[in-house]
Coordinates of C-alpha atoms in Angstrom, one line a residue:
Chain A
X1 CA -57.7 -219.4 90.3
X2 CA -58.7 -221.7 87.5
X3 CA -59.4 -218.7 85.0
X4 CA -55.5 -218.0 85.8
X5 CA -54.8 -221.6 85.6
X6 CA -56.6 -221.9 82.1
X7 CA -54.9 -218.6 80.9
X8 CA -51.5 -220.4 81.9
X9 CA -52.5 -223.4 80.0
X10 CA -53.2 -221.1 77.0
X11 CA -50.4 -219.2 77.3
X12 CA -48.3 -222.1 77.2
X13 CA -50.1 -223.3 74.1
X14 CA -50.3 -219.9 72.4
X15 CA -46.2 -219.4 73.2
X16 CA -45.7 -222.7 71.5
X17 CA -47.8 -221.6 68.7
X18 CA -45.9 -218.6 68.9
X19 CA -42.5 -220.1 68.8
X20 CA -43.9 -223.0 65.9
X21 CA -44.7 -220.1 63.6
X22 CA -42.0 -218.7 62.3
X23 CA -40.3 -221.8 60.3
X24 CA -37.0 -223.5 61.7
X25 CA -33.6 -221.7 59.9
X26 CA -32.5 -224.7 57.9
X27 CA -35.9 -225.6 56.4
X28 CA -36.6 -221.6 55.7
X29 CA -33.6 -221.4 53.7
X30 CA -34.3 -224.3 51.3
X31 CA -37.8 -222.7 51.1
X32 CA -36.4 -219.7 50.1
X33 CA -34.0 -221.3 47.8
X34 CA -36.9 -223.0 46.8
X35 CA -38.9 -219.9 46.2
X36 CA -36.7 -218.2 44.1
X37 CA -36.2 -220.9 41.9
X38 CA -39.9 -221.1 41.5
X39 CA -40.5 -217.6 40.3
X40 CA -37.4 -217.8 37.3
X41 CA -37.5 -221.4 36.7
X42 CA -39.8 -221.2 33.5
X43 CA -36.9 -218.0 31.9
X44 CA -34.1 -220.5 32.8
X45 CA -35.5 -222.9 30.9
X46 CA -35.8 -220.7 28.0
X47 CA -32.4 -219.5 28.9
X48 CA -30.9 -223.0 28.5
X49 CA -32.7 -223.9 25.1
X50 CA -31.1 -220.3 24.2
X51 CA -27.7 -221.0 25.1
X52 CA -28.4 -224.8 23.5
X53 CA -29.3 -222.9 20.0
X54 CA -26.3 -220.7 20.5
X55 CA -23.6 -223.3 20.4
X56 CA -25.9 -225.1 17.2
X57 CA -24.9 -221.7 15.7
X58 CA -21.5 -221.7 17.0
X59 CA -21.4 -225.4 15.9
X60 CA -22.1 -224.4 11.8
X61 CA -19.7 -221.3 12.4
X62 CA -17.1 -223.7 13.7
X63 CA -17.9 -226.6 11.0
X64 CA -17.8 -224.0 8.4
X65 CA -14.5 -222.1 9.6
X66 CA -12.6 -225.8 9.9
X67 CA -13.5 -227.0 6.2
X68 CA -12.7 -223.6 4.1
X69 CA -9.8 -221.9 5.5
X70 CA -10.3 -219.1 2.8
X71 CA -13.1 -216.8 3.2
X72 CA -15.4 -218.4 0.8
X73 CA -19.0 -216.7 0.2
X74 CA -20.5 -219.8 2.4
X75 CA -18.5 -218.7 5.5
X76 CA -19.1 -215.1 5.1
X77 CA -22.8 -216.0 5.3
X78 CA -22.6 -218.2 8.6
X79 CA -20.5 -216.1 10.1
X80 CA -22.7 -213.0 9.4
X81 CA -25.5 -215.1 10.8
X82 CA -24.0 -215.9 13.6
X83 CA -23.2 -212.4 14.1
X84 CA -26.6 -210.5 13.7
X85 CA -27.9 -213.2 16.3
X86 CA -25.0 -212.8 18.7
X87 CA -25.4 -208.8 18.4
X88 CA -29.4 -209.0 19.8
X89 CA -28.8 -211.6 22.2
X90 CA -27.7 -209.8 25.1
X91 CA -30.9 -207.4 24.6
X92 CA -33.5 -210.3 24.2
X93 CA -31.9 -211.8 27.4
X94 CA -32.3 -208.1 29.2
X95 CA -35.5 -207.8 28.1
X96 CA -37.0 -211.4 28.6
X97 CA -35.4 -211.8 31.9
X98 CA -37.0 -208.0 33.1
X99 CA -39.9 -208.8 31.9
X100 CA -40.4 -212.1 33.6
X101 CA -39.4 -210.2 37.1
X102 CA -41.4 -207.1 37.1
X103 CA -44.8 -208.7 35.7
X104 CA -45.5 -212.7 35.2
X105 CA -42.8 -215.2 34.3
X106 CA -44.9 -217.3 31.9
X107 CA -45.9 -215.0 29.0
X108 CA -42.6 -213.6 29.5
X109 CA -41.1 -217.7 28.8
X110 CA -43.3 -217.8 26.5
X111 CA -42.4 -214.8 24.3
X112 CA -38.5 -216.3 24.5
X113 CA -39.6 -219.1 23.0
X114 CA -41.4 -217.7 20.1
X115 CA -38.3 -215.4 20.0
X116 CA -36.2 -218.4 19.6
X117 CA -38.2 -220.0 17.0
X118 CA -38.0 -216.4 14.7
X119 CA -34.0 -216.5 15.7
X120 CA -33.6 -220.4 13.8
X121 CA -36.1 -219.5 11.1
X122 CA -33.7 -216.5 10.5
X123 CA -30.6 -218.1 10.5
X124 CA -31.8 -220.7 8.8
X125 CA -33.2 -218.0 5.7
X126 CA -29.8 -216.3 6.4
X127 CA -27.8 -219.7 5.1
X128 CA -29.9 -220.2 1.9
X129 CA -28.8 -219.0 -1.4
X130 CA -31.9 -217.9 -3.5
X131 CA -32.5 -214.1 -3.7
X132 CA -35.9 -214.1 -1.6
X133 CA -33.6 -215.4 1.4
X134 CA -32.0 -211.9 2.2
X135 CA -33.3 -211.2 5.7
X136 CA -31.9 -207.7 6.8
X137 CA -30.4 -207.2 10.2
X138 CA -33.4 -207.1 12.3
X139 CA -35.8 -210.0 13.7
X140 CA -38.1 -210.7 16.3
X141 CA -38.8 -206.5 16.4
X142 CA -42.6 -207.7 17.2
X143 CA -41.5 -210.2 20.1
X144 CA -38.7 -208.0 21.8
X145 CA -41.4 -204.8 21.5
X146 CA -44.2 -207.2 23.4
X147 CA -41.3 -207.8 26.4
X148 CA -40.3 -204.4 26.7
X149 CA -44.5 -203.5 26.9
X150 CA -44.4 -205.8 29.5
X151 CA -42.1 -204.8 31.4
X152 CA -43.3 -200.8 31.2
X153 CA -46.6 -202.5 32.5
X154 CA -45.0 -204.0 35.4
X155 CA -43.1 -201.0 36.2
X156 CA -46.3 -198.9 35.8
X157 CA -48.2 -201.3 37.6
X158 CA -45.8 -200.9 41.0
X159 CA -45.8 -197.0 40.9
X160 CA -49.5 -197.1 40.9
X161 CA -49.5 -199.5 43.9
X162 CA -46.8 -197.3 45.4
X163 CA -48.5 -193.9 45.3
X164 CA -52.4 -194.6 44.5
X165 CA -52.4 -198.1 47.2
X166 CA -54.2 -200.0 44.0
X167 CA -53.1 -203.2 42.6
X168 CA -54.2 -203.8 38.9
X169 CA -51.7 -206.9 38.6
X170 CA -54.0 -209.6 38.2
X171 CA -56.3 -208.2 35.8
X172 CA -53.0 -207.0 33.9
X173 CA -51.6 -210.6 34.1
X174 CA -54.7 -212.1 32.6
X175 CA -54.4 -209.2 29.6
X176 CA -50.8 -210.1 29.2
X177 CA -51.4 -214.3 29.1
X178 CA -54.2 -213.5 26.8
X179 CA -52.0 -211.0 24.8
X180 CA -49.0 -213.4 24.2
X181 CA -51.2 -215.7 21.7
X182 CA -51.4 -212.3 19.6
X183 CA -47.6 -213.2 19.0
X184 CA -48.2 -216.7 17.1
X185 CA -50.2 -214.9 14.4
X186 CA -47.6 -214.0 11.5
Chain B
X1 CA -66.1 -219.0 83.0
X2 CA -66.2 -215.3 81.8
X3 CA -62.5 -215.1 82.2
X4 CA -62.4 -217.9 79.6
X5 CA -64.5 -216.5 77.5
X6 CA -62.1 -213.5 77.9
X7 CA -59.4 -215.0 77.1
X8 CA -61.3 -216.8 73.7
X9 CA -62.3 -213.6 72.8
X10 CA -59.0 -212.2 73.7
X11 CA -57.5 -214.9 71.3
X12 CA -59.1 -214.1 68.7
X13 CA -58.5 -210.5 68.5
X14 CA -54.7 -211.4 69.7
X15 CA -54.6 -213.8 66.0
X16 CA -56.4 -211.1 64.2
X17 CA -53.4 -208.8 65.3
X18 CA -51.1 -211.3 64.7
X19 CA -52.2 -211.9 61.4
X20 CA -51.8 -208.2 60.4
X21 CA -48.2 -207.4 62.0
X22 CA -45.3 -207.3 59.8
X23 CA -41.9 -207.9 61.2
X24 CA -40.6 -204.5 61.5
X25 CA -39.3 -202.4 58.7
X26 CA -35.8 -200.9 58.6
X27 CA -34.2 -204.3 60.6
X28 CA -35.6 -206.7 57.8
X29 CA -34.3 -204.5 54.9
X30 CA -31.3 -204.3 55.7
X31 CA -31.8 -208.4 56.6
X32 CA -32.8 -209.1 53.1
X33 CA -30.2 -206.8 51.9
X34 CA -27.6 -209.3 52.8
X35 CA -29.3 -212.5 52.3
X36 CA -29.9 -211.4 48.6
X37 CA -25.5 -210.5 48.7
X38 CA -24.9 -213.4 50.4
X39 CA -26.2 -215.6 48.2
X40 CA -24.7 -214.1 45.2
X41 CA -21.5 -212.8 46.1
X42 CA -19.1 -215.3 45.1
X43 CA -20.5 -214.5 40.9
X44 CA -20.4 -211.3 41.6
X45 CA -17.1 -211.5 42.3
X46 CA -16.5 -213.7 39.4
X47 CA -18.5 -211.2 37.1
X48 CA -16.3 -208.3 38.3
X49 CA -12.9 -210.4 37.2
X50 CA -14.5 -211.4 33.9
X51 CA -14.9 -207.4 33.2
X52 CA -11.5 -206.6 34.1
X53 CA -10.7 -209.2 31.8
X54 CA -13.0 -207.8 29.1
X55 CA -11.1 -204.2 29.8
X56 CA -7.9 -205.9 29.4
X57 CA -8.9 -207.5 26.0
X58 CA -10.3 -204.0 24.9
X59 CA -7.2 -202.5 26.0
X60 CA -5.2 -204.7 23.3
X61 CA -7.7 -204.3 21.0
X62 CA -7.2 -200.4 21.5
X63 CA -3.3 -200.3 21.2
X64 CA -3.3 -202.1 18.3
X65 CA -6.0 -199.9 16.5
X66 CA -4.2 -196.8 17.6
X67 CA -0.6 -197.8 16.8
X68 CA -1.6 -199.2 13.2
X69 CA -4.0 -197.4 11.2
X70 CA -3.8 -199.6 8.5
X71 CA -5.7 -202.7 8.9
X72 CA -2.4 -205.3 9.6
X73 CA -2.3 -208.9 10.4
X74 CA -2.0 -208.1 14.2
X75 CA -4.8 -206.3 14.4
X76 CA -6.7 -208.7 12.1
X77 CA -5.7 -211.4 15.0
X78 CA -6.8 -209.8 18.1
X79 CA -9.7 -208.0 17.2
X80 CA -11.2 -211.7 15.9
X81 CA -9.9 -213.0 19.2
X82 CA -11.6 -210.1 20.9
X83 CA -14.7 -210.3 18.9
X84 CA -14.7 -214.9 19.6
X85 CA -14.4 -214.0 23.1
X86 CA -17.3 -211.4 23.4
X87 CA -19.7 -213.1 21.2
X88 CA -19.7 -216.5 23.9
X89 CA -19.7 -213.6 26.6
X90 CA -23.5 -213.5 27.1
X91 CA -23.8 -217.1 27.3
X92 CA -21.4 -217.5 30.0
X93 CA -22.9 -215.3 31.7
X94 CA -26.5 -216.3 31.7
X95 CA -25.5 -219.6 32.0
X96 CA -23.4 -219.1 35.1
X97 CA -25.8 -217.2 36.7
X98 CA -28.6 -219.8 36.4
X99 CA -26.2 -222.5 37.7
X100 CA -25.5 -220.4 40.4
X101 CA -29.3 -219.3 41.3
X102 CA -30.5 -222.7 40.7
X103 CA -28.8 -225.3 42.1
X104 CA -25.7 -223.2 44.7
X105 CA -22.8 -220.6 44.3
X106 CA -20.0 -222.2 44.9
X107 CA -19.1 -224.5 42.4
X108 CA -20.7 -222.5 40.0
X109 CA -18.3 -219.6 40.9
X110 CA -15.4 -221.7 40.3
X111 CA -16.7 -223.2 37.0
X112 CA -16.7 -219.5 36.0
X113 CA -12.8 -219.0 37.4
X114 CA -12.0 -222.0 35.1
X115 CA -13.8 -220.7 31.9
X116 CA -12.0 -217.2 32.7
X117 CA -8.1 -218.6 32.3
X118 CA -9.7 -221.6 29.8
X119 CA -10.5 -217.4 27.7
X120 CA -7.0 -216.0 28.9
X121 CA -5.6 -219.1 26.8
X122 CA -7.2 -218.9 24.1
X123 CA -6.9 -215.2 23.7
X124 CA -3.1 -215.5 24.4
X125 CA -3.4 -218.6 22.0
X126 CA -4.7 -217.0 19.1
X127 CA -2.2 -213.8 19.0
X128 CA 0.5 -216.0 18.6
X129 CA 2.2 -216.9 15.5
X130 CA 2.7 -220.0 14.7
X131 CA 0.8 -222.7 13.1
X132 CA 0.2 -224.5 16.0
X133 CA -1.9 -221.6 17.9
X134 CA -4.8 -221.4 15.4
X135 CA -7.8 -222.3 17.8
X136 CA -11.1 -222.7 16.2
X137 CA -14.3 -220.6 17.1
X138 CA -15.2 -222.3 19.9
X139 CA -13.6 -222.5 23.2
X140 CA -14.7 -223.5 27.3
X141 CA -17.4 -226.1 25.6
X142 CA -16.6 -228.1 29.0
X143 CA -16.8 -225.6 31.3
X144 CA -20.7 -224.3 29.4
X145 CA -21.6 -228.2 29.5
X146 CA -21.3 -228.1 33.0
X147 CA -22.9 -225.0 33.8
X148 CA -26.0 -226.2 32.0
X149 CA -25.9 -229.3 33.8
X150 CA -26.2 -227.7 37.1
X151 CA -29.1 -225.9 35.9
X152 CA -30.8 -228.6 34.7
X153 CA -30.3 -230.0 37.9
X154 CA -31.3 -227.8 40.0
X155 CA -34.5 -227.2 38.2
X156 CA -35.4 -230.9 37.9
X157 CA -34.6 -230.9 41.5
X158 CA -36.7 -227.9 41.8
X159 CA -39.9 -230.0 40.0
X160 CA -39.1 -233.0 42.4
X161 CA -39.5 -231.3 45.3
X162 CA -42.9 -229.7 43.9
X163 CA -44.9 -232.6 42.9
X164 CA -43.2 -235.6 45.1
X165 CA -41.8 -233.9 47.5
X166 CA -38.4 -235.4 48.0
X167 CA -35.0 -233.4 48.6
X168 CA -32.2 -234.5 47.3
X169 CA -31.0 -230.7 47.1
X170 CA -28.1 -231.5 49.5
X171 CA -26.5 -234.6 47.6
X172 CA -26.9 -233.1 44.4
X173 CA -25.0 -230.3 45.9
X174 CA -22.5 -232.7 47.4
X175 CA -21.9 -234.5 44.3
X176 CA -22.0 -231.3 42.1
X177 CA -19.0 -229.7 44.8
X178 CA -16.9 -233.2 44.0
X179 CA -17.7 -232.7 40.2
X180 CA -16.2 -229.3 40.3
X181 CA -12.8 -231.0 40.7
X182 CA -13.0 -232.8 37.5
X183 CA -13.2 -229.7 35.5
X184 CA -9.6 -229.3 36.3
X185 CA -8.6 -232.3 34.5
X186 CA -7.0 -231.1 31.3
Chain C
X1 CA -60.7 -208.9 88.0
X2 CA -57.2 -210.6 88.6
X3 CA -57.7 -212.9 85.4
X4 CA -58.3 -209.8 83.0
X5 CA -55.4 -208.2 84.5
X6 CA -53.5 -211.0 83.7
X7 CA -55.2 -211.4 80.2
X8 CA -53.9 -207.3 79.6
X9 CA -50.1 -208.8 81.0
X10 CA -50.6 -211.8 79.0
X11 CA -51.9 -209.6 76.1
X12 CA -48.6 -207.2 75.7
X13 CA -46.7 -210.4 75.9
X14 CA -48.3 -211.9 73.1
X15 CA -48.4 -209.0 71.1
X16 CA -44.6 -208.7 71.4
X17 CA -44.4 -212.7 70.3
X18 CA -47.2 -211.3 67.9
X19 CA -44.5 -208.7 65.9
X20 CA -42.5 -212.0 65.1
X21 CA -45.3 -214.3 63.7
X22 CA -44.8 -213.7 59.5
X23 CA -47.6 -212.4 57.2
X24 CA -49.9 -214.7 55.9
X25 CA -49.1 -216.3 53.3
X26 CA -51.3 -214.9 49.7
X27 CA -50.7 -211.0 51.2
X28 CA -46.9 -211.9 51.6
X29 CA -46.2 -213.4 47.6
X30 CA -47.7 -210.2 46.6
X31 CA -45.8 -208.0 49.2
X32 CA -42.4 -210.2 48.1
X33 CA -43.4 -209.7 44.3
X34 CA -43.3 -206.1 44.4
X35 CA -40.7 -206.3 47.0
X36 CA -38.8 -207.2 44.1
X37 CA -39.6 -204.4 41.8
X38 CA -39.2 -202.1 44.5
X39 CA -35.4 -203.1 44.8
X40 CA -35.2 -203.1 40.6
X41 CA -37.1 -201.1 39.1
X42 CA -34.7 -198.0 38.3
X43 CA -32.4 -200.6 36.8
X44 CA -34.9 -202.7 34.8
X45 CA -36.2 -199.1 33.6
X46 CA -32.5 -197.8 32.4
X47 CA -32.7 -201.2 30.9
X48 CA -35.5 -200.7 29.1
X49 CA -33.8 -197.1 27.6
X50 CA -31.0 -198.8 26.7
X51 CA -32.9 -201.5 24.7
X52 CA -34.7 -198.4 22.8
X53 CA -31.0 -197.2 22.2
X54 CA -30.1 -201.0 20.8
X55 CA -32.9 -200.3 18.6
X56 CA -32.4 -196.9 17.2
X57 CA -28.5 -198.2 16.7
X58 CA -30.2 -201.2 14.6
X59 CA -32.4 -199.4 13.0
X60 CA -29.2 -197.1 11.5
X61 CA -27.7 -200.3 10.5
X62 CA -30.6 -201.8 8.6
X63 CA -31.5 -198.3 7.0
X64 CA -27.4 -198.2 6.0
X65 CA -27.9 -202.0 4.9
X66 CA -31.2 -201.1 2.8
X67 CA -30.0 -198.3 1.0
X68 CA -26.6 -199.0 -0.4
X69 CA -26.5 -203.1 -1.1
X70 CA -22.6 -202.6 -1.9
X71 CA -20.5 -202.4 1.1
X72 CA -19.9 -198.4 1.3
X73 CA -17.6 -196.3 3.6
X74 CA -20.9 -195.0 5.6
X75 CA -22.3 -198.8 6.2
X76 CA -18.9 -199.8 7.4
X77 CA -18.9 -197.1 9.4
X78 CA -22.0 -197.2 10.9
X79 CA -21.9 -201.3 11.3
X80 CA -17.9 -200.9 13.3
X81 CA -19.7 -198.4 15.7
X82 CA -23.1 -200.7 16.2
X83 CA -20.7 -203.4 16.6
X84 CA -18.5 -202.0 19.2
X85 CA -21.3 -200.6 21.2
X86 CA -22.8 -204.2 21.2
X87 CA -19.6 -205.7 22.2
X88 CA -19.7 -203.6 25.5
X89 CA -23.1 -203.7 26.3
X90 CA -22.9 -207.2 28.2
X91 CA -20.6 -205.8 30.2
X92 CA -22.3 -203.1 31.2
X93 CA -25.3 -204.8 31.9
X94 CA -23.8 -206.8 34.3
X95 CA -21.7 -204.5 35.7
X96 CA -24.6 -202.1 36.4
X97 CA -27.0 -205.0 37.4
X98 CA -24.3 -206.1 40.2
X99 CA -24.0 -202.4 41.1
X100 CA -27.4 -202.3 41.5
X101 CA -27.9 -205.6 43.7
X102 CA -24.8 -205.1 45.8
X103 CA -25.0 -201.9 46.8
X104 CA -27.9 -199.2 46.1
X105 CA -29.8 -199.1 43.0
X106 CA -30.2 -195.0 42.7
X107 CA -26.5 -194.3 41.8
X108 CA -26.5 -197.8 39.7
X109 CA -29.3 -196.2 37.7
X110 CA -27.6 -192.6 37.4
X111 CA -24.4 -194.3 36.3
X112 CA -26.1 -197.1 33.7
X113 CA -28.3 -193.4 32.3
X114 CA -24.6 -191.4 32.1
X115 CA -23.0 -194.3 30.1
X116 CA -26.1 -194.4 27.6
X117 CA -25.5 -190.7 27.3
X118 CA -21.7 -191.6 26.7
X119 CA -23.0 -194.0 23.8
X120 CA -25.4 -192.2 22.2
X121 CA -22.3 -189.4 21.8
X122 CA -19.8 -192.0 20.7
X123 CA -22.3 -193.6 18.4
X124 CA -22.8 -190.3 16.9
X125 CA -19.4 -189.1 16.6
X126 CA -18.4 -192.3 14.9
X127 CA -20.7 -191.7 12.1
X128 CA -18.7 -187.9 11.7
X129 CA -16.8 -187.4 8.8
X130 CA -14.3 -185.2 10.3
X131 CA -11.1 -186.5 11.1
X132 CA -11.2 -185.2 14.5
X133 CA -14.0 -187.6 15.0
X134 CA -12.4 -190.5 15.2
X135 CA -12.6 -192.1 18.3
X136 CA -11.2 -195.6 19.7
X137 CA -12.6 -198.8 20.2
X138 CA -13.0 -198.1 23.7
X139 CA -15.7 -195.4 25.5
X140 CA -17.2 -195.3 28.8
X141 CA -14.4 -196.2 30.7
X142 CA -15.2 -194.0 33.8
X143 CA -18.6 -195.3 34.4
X144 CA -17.7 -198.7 33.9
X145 CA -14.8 -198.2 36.1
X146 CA -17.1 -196.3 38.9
X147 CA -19.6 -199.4 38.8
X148 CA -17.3 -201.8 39.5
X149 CA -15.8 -199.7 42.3
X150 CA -19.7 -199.9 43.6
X151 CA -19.5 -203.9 43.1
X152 CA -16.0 -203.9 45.4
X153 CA -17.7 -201.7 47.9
X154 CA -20.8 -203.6 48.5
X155 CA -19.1 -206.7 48.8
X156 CA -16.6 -205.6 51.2
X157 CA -19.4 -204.2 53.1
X158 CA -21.3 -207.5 53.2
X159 CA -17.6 -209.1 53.9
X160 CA -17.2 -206.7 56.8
X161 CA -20.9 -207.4 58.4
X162 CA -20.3 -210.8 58.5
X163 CA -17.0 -211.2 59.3
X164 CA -17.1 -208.2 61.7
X165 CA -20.6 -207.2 62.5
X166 CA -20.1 -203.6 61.8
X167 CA -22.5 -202.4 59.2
X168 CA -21.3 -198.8 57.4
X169 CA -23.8 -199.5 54.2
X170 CA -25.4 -196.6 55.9
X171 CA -22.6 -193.9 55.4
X172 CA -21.6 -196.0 52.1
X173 CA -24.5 -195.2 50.1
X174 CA -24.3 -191.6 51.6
X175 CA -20.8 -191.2 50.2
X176 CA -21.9 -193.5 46.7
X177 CA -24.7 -191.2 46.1
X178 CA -22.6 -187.9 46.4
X179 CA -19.3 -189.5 44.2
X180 CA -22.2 -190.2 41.6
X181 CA -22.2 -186.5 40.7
X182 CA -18.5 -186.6 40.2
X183 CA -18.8 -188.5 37.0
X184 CA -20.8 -185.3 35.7
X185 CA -17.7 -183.4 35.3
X186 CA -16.6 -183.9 31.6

């Protein structure tokens, strides 16, 4: 009788564990909410410094295009500028935002940033006069190249978890953090 | 006694299990299915109407290659308009989508409804003739202002919540809903 | 005797509370992460072609830009079709990314590889000399077109499960993954 008593008591506690463990709806959605926010918020931050350099860009374009309403040489240049950056964006954005899912978000944030910095030192070269400033249309190749490795090792990473049961993704995320400061040498 | 003991040792194995068991598969795929659509419907939606809008640029852009082979003033005007429009396409899009992820759907689905006609406008703007219609390059700067605002709040009120531990989720999206409105202001 | 029994009653009953109690927490973030791939990783790898495809187009451009300093018929030809492939490629990112989300990400990823096909042909066949090759500014239209339908579809779907309760995502994706070979057929 008071082994079956006991097992009542313990049954009562255990179903109120039970019923404790999975979280209450309201606070699992602002988890959630929470939780997805904390695995991008690093490539929105990046995201929002791009979008802030865009519009510096679209600023000069616009300066430019209000003062000379002719096509002067200075216009041309800006607005080819402009261009070249406006034509890789989508791509850098793809590949940084990928990259950041599949594998780690912080190299991935990272590499954006470094991006960025190439992106203002070319438009910047773009605007100058002198003959050694003639940038072609590519930049960042070495940066966009590092995010798409990243993302094949991400991909490559989940297949072999898939099929072989492994999981290499820590020692691969260590590599890829350790890898990123490759990207400051010039 | 030994029925306790039972029981203890019962408990344990019964939290081992516990630990190990998954919820079950197929229901919560289909679960997660919808919560991931449900809390991105409303930019889908608002992505799908910005590409019919893109076709309907295109489409002009199109007729007036085909029709005039020669490179006229009309086609001058709407393939600039066209090519103003898809260069800030990216950025509105990133941008929207971050507002939306970060902080909540709604308003940042109707920030995009707004930026959408603010386009139609200045697409329709800039075929027209007279002197008055010349807009510059830049157009929506409100609409982007605002978007980057709700990112930056919902990512501050991401960091909040992870080192203090304070909410404020639900009046920022209170005030954010009421902030919406003032878009509409001309 | 009694109290074991009980314990084996007690025991099923827990084990059914048991199936509800989530994963602990370290196995889950790793579970969720790839959980993540698993749902992307056909989109993220077509992607990844198309970025390769953004390259080769750039790489045209720079070799065109490189060679002949003067503005030539080839370089303007080969810089109007990068230009117009880039001004679409937002859009069908997004397009196929929603695709993807909404619905299933199999026919997303068939689609988003048919439309890089379409490209690669258009790109080509814009370099031509021939007058027959001269095609508009616009290409891809069927696959964009069937993407978006995808987008409609999974929405309503979602629309109709929560609204109604009735879930035919089952015999939607059947039907999705058949219409997918229709956009074979030149």
């Amino acid at each position: 009788m008071t082994a079956v008593q006991l097992c009542n008591a313990l049954q009562c506690q255990w179903l109120a564990n039970a019923q404790q463990t999975p979280a209450p709806k309201a606070h699992t959605i602002i988890m959630d909410s929470n939780k997805v926010v904390e695995n991008i918020y690093l490539l929105v931050i990046v995201t929002l410094v791009s979008v802030l350099q865009n519009a510096f860009f679209a600023q000069k374009v616009e300066r430019e295009c209000k003062n000379h309403n002719t096509r002067t040489s200075a216009f041309e240049r800006v607005s080819c500028a402009n261009r070249n950056c406006m034509d890789a964006y989508p791509t850098f954005l793809a590949v940084m935002w990928c990259a950041g899912l599949c594998l780690s978000q912080a190299p991935a944030a990272f590499a954006g940033i470094i991006y960025l910095v190439v992106r203002q030192k070319y438009f910047v070269g773009y605007l100058g006069q002198t003959s050694q400033s003639t940038p072609g249309y590519l930049f960042g190749k070495r940066v966009i190249t590092f995010l798409s490795l990243m993302c094949v090792i991400g991909i490559a990473n989940y297949l072999l978890v898939r099929f072989y049961g492994s999981d290499y993704k820590e020692y691969v995320e260590t590599i890829t953090n350790a890898a990123t400061a490759l990207l400051l040498i010039p």
